[in-house]
Coordinates of C-alpha atoms and ligand atoms in Angstrom, one line a residue:
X23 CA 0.0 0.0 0.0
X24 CA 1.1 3.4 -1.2
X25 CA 0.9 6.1 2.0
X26 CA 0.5 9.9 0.2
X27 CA 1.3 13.0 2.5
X28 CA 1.3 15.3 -0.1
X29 CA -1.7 16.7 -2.6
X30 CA 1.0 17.3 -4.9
X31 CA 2.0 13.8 -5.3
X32 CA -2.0 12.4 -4.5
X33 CA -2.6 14.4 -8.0
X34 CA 0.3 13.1 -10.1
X35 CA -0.6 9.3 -8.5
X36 CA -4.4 10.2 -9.2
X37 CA -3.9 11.0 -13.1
X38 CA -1.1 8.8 -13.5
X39 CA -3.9 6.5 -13.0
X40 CA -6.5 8.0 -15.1
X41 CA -3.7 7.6 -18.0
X42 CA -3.1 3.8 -17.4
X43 CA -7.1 3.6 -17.7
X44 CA -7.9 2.5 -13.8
X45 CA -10.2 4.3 -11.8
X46 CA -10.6 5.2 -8.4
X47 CA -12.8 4.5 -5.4
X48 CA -12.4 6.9 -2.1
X49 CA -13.2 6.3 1.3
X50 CA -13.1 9.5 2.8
X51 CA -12.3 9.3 6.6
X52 CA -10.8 10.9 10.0
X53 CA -8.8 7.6 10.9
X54 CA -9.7 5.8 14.2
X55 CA -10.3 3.3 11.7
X56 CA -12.8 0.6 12.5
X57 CA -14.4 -2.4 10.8
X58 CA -17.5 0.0 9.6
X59 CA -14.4 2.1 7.8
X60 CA -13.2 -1.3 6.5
X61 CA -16.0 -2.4 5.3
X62 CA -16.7 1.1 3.4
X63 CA -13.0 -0.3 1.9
X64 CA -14.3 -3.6 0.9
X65 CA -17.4 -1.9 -1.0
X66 CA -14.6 0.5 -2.8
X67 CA -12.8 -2.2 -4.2
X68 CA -15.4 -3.9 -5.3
X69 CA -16.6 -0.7 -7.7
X70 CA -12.9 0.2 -9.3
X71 CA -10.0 -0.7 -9.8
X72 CA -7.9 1.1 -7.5
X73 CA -9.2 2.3 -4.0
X74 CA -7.7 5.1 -2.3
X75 CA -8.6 5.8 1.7
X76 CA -8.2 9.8 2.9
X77 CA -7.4 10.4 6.8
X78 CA -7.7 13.7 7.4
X79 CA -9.6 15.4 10.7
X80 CA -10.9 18.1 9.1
X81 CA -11.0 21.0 11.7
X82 CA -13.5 22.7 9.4
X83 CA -16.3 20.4 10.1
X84 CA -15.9 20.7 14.0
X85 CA -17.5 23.6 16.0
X86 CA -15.4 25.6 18.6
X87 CA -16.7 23.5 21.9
X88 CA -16.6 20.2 19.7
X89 CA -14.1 17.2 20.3
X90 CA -11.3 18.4 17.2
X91 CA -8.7 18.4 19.9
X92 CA -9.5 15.3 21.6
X93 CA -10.5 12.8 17.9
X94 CA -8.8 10.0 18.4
X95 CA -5.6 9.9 15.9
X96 CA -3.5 7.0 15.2
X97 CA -2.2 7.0 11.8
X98 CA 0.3 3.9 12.4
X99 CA -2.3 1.4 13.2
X100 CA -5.0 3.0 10.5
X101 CA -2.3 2.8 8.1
X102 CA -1.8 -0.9 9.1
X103 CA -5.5 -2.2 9.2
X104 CA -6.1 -0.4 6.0
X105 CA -3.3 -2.2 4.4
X106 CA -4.8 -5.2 6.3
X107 CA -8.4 -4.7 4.3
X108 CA -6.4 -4.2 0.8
X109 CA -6.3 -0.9 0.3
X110 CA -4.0 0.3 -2.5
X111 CA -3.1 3.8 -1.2
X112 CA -3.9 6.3 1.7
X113 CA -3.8 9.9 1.2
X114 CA -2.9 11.2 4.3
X115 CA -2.7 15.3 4.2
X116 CA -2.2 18.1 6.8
X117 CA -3.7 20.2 7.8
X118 CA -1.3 22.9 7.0
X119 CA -1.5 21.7 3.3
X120 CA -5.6 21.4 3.2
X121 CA -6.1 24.9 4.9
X122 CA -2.6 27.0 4.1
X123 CA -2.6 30.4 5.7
X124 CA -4.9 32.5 3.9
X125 CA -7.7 29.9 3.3
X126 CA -10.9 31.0 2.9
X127 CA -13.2 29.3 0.4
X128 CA -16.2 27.3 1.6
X129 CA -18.9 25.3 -0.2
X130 CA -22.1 25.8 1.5
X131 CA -24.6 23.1 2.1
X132 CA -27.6 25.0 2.1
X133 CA -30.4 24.2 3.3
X134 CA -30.4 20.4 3.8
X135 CA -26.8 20.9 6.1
X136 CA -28.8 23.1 8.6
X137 CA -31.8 20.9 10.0
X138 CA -31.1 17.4 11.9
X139 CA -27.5 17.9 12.9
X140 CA -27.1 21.0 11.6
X141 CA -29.3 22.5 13.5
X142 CA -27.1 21.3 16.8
X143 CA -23.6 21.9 14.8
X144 CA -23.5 25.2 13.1
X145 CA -21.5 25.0 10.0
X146 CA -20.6 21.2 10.7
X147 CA -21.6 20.7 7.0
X148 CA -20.2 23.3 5.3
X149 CA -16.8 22.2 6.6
X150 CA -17.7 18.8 5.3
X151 CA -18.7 19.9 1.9
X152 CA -15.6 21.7 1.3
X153 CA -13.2 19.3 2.7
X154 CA -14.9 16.1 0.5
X155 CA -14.8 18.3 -2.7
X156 CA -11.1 19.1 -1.7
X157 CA -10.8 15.3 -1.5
X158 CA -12.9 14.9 -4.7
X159 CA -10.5 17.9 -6.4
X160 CA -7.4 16.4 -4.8
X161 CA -8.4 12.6 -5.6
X162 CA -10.3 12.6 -9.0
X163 CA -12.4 9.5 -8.0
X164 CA -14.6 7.3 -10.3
X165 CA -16.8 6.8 -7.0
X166 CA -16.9 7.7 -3.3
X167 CA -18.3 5.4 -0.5
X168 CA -19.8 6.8 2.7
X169 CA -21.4 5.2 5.8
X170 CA -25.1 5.1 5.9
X171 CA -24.6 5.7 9.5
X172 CA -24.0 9.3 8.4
X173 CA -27.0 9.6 6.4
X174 CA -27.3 13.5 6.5
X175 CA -24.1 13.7 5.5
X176 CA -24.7 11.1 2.6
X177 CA -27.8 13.3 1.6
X178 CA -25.6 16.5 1.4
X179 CA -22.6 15.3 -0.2
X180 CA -25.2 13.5 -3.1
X181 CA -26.8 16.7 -3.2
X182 CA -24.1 18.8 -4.1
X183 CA -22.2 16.4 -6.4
X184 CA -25.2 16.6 -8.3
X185 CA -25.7 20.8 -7.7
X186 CA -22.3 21.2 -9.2
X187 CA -21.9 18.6 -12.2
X188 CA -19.5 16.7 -10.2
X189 CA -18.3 13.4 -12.3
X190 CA -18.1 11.2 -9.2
X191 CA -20.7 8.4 -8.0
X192 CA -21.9 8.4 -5.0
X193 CA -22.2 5.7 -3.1
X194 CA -23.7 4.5 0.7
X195 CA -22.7 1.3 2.1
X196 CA -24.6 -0.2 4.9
X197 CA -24.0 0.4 8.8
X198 CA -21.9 -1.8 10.9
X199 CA -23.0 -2.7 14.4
X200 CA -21.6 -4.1 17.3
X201 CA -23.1 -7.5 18.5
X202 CA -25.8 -5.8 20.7
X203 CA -26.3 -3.4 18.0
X204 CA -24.5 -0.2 18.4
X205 CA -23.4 1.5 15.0
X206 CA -19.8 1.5 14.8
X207 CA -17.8 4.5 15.3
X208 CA -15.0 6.3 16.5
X209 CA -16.6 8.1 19.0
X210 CA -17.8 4.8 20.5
X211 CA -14.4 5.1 22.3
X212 CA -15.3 8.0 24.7
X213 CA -18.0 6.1 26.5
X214 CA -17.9 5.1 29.8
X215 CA -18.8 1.1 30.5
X216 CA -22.6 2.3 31.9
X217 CA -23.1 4.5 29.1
X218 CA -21.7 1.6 26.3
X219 CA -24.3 -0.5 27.8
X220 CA -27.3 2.0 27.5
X221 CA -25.8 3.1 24.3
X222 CA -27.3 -0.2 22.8
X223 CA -31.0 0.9 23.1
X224 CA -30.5 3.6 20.4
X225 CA -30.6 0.9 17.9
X226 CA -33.2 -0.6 19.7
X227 CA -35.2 2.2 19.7
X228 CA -35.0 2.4 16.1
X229 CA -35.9 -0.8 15.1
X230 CA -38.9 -0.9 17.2
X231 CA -39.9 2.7 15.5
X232 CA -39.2 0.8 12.2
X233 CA -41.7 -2.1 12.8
X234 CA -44.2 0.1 14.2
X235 CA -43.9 2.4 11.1
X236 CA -43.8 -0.9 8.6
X237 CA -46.8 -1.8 10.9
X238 CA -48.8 0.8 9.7
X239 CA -48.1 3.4 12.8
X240 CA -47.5 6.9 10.6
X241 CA -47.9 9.4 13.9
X242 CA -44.9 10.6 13.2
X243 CA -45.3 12.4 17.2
X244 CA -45.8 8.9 18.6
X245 CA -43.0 7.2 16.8
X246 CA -40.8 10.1 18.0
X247 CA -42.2 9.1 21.6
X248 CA -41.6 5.7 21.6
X249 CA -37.7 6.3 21.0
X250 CA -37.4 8.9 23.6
X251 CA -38.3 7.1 26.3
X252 CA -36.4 3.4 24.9
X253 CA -33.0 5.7 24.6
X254 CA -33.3 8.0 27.8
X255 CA -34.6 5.4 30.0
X256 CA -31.4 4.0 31.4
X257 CA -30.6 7.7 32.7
X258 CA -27.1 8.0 31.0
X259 CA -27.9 9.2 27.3
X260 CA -30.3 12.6 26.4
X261 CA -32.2 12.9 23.5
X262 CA -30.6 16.3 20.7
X263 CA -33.7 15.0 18.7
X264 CA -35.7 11.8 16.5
X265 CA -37.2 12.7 13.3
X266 CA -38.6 10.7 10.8
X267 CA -38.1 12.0 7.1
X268 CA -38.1 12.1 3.7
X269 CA -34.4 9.8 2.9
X270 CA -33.3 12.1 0.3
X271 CA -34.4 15.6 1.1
X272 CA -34.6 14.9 4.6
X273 CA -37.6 17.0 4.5
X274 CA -39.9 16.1 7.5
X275 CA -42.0 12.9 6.2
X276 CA -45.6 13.4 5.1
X277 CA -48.3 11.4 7.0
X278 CA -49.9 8.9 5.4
X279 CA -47.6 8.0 2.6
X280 CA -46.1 4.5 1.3
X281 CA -42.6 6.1 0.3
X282 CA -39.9 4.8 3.1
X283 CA -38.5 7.0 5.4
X284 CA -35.6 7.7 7.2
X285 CA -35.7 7.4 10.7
X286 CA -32.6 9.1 12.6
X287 CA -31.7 10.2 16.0
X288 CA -28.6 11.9 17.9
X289 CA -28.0 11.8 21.5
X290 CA -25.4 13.0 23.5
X291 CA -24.0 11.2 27.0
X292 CA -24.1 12.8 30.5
X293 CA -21.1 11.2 31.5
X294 CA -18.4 11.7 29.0
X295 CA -20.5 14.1 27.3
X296 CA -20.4 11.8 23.9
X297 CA -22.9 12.9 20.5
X298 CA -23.5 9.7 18.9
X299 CA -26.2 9.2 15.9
X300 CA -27.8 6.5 14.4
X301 CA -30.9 6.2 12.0
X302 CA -32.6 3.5 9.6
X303 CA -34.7 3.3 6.6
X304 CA -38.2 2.4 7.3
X305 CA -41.1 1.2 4.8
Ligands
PAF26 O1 -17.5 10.8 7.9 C1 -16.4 11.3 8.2 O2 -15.5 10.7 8.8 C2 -16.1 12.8 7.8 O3 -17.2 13.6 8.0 C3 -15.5 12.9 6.3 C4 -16.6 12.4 5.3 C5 -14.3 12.1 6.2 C6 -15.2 14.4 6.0 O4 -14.2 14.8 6.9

């Protein structure tokens, strides 16, 4: 596996590439690498020919009080288990070369970046935006693979590939979850042992919203209810909010309707103060 610190030498790799006729697949990530992140490898290789895995923490997409300073980083053992999974190179930037002094152009997200977690986390997708279309800029890839776990941030990155004619496909691979269902992710780390254990009714809660709503339950107030009180009812994890919406436009979901919907929730810890989110696909 090829490691790439520099955008410089990411490009010449990138079209050197294009020349030979392969394309790429890129799994844009912040490292802490997990077996959701490897799986979102698997899914890359499978599409083209080469895949190429970005670890960047992107301090744009993180909000003043946020955890930028405290993200786990580990680029030894993420550089092993992605060369573990297959992985053909990983572009590894800093931030000094991503944001040089002087910096200043963002993409905004528009609306569909300021409801759900934007509404908690000002700007949060803005900074994404502009640091996956860096990526895309920097990479040139033939397709992009993203978690579904981060389903807003699939819905605003598919968005504005397609706003601005961007030649890349987008592409969502499933959620991984721990044996008692917790989505994978990084920030799975910061939890305390009572707070891991409650953390496993957030899928709960979810999957009982789902078979109510494939059931035929379309209160959208009583379905929001229901996962309240399964995810706050051990005491150690508060509700930031459960919606139920349109998968796409993430618009809130007309009642009454056969379309699916997305169902998705973010909570935040009272211990170790962690936000974690989770949603699935009902209908
Ligand atoms: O999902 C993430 O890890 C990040 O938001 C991403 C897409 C790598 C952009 O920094």
């Amino acid at each position: 596996m090829k490691l790439i610190e520099s955008i410089t030498a990411m490009k010449e790799y990138s079209s050197a590439l294009k020349k030979g006729g392969s394309g790429i697949a890129l799994v844009p990530t912040m490292g802490a690498l997990h077996a959701g992140h490897l799986s979102l490898l698997a899914r890359a290789r499978e599409v083209c020919d080469v895949s190429v895995m970005s670890v960047f923490v992107n301090p744009a997409q993180f909000g003043p009080t946020e955890d930028f300073a405290k993200y786990p980083r580990d680029l030894e053992s993420d550089r092993a288990l992605a060369e573990s999974a297959g992985c053909d190179c990983l572009f590894a930037p800093s931030a000094a070369e991503m944001y040089p002094d002087g910096y200043c152009t963002y993409v905004d997200a528009g609306p569909i970046g300021d409801i759900l977690c934007g509404a908690a986390r000002p700007g949060h997708f803005r900074g994404v935006a502009t640091v996956v279309l860096k990526l895309f800029n920097i990479t040139a890839p033939a397709a992009a693979v993203f978690g579904a776990k981060d389903a807003q941030q699939t819905a605003v990155i598919k968005r504005a590939a397609a706003d601005l004619n961007l030649p890349v496909r987008i592409i969502t691979a499933p959620t991984l979850r721990d044996a008692d269902g917790l989505a994978m992710s990084s920030r799975n780390t910061y939890l305390t042992p009572g707070e891991r254990k409650q953390a496993a009714n957030i899928c709960k809660a979810l999957f009982e919203a789902k078979s109510l709503f494939e059931g035929g339950e379309c209160s959208v107030e009583r379905l929001k209810n229901t996962i309240t009180s399964t995810i706050i009812r051990g005491g150690l994890i508060e509700m930031e909010y459960a919606d139920i919406v349109d998968p796409v436009s993430l618009r809130p979901f007309p009642a009454n309707t056969e379309s699916p919907a997305l169902i998705a929730v973010a909570c935040r810890t009272t211990e170790s103060k962690t936000r974690l989110i989770d949603n699935v696909v009902a209908g």
